[in-house]
Coordinates of C-alpha atoms in Angstrom, one line a residue:
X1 CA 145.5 85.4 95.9
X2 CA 143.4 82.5 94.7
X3 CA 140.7 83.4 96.9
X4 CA 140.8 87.2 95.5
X5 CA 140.7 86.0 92.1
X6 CA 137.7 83.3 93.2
X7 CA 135.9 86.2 94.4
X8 CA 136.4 88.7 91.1
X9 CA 135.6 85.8 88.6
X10 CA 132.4 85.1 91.0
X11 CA 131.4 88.4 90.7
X12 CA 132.1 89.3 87.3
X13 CA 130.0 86.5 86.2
X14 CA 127.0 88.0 88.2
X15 CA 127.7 90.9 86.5
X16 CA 127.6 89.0 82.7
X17 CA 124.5 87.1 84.2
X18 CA 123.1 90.2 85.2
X19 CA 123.8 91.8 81.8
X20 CA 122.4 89.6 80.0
X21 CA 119.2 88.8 81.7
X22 CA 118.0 92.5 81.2
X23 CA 119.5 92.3 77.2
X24 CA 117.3 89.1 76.7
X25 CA 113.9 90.9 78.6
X26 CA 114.8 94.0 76.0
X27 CA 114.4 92.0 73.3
X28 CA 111.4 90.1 74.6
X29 CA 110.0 93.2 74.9
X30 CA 110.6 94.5 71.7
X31 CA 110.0 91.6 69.8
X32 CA 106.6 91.2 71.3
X33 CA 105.7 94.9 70.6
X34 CA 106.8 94.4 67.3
X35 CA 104.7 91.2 66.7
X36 CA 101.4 93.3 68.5
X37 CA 101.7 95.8 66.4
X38 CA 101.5 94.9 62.9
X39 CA 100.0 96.7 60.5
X40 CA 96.2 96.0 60.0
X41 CA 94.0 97.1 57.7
X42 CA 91.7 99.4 58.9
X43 CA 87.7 98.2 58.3
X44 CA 85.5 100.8 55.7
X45 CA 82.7 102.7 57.4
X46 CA 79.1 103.4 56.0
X47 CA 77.2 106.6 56.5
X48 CA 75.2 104.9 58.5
X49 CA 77.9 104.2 61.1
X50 CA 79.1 107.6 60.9
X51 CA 75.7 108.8 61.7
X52 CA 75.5 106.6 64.7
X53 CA 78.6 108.0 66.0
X54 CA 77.5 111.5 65.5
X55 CA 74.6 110.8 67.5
X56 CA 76.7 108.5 70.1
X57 CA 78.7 111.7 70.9
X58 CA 75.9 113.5 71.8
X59 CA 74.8 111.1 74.2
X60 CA 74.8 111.6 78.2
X61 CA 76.7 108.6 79.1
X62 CA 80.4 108.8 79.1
X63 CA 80.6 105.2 78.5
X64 CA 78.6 105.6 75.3
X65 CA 80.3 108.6 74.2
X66 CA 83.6 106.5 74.9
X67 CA 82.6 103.3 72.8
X68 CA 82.1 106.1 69.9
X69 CA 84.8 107.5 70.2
X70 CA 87.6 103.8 70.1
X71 CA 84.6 103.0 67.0
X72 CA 86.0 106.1 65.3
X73 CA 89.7 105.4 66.2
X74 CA 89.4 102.6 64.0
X75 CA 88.5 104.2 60.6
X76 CA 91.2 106.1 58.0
X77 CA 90.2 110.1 57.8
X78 CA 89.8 109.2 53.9
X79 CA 87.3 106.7 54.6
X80 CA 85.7 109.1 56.5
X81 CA 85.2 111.5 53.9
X82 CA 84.4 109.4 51.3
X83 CA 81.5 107.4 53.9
X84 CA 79.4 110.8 55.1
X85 CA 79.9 114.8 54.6
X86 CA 80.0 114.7 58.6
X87 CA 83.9 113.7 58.9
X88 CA 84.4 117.5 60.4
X89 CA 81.5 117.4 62.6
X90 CA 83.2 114.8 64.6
X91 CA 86.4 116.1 64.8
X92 CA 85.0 119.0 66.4
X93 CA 82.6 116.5 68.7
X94 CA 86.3 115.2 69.6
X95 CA 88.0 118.5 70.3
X96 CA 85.1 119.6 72.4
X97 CA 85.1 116.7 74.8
X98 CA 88.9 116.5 75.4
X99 CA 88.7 120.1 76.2
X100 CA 85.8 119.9 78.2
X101 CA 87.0 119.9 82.0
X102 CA 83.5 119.2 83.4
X103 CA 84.3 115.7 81.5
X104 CA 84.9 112.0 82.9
X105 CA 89.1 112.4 82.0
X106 CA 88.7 108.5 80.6
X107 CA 86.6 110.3 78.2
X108 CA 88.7 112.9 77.4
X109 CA 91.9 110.7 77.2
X110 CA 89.7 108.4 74.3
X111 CA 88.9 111.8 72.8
X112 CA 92.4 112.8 72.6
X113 CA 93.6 109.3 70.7
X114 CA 90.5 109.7 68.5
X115 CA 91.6 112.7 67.4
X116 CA 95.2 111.4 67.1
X117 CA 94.0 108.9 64.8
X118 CA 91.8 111.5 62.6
X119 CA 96.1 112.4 60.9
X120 CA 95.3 115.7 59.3
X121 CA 91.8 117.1 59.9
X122 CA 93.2 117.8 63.4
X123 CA 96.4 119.5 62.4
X124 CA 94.8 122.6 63.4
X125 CA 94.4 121.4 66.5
X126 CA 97.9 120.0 67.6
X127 CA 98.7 123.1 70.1
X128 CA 95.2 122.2 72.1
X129 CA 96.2 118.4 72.4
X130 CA 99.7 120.0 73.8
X131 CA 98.0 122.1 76.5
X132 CA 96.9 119.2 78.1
X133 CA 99.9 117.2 78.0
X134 CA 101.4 119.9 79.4
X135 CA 99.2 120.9 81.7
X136 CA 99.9 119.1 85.2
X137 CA 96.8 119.6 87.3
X138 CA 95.8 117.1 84.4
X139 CA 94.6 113.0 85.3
X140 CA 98.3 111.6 84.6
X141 CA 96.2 109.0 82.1
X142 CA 94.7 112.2 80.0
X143 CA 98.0 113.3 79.8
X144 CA 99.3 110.2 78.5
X145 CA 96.6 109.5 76.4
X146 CA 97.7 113.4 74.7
X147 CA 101.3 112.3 74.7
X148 CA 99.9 108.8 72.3
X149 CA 97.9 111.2 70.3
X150 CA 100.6 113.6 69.2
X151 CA 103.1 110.3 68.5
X152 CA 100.0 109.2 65.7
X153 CA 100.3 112.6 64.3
X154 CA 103.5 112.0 62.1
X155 CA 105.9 115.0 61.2
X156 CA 103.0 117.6 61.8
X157 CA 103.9 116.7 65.7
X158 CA 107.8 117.0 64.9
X159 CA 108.1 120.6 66.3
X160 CA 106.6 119.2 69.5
X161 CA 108.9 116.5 69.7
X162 CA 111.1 118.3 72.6
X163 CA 108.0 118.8 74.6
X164 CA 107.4 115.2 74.7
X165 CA 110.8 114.5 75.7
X166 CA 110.8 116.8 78.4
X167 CA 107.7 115.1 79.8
X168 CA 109.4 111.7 79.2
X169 CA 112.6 112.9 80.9
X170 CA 110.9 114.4 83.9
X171 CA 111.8 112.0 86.8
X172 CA 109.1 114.0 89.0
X173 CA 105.8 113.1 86.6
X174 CA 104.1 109.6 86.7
X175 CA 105.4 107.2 85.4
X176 CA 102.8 105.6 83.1
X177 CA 102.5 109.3 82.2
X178 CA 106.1 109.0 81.3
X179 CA 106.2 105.7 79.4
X180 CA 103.2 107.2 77.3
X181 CA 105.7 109.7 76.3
X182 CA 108.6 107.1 75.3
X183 CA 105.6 105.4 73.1
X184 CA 104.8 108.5 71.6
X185 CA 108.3 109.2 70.4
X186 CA 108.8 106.2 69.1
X187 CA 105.8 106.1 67.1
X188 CA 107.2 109.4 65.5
X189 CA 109.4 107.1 63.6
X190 CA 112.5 109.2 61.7
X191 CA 111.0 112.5 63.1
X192 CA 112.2 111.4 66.5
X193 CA 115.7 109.9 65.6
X194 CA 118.0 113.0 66.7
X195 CA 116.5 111.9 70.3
X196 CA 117.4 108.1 70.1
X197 CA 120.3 109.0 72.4
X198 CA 117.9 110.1 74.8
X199 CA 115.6 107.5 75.1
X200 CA 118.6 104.9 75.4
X201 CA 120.5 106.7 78.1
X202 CA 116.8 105.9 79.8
X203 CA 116.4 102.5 79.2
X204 CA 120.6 102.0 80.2
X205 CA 119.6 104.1 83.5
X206 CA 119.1 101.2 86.0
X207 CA 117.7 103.9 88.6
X208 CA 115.0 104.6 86.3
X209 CA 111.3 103.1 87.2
X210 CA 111.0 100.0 85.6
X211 CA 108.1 100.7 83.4
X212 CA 109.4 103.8 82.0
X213 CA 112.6 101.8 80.7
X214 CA 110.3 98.9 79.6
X215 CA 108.5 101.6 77.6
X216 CA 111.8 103.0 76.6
X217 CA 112.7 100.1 75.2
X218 CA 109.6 99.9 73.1
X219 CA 110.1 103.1 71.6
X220 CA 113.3 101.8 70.4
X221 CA 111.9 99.2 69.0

């Protein structure tokens, strides 16, 4: 009997150790997020900038049209306006590359979070940023990179919300594809709180892939 009760206390203090352990790695993973993404203040662009992006776009080599593109990520849509009469141009420049199939998809996916960043001048264009999350004979990366854009759109992505989940809960799609989605959601903020039940029965699922619960777990967070 002492030996049986030797071996349950044993075990059940793996299981505590076990517990915790992961608890304390959720929280280190959170808590670092949390510290990595605070709020910055987003730099003021000139018209001269704007111009140089314009033409930047334009430009044969992906890598330059890329290096435009994570430039323009960093600027508010307002600024935009108020810098240079050409804010529309470039979210058109945007849409056109990340539809563009013929394109580098590294190029495509920085189109797709440029034009996640742009917040309502590309509201219209929502239901094309969906078709290639979506669409599966998609680069995994592209698709991920859609899946970030539509999580920096705010409540004008909240009717989309399911088909992130679905991509997120799909056990058969890449899994950076699916952490992208678990970020996404949870940078939907109060628009994606009817689904926190979701993401946590991920994270709690220990025959998830890792990286999608780590990414769960940010979400949360």
């Amino acid at each position: 009997m002492n030996k049986r009760k030797y071996i349950f206390n044993y075990l059940a203090l793996r299981l505590y150790r076990s517990a915790l352990i992961a608890l304390l790695v959720t929280f280190l993973i959170v808590l670092t997020y949390s510290i990595t993404s605070a709020e910055v203040p987003k730099p003021k662009p000139q018209t001269w900038q704007i111009n140089g992006i314009l033409v930047a776009l334009d430009d044969n080599s992906p890598k330059v049209q890329i290096n435009a593109l994570e430039q323009l990520a960093k600027y508010d849509l307002e600024d935009l306006k108020a810098a240079s009469a050409n804010s529309e141009k470039i979210v058109r420049k945007s849409l056109n590359l990340l539809q563009d199939q013929t394109q580098d998809s590294n190029l495509r996916g920085s189109a797709a979070i440029a034009l996640g960043n742009l917040g309502d001048a590309a509201k219209p264009y929502i239901p094309d940023i969906l078709n290639v999350l979506q669409d599966q004979r998609q680069d995994s990366n592209l698709r991920g990179s859609a899946a970030i854009a539509l999580g920096n759109l705010g409540d004008a992505a909240k009717p989309y919300i399911p088909d992130i989940l679905n991509v997120l809960q799909d056990q058969r799609q890449d899994s950076n594809l699916r952490g992208s989605a678990a970020i996404a959601l949870g940078n939907l903020g109060d628009a994606a709180k009817p689904y926190i039940s979701d993401i946590l029965n991920l994270l709690k699922d220990t025959k998830q892939n890792p990286s999608v619960r780590g990414s769960a777990a940010i979400a949360l967070g």
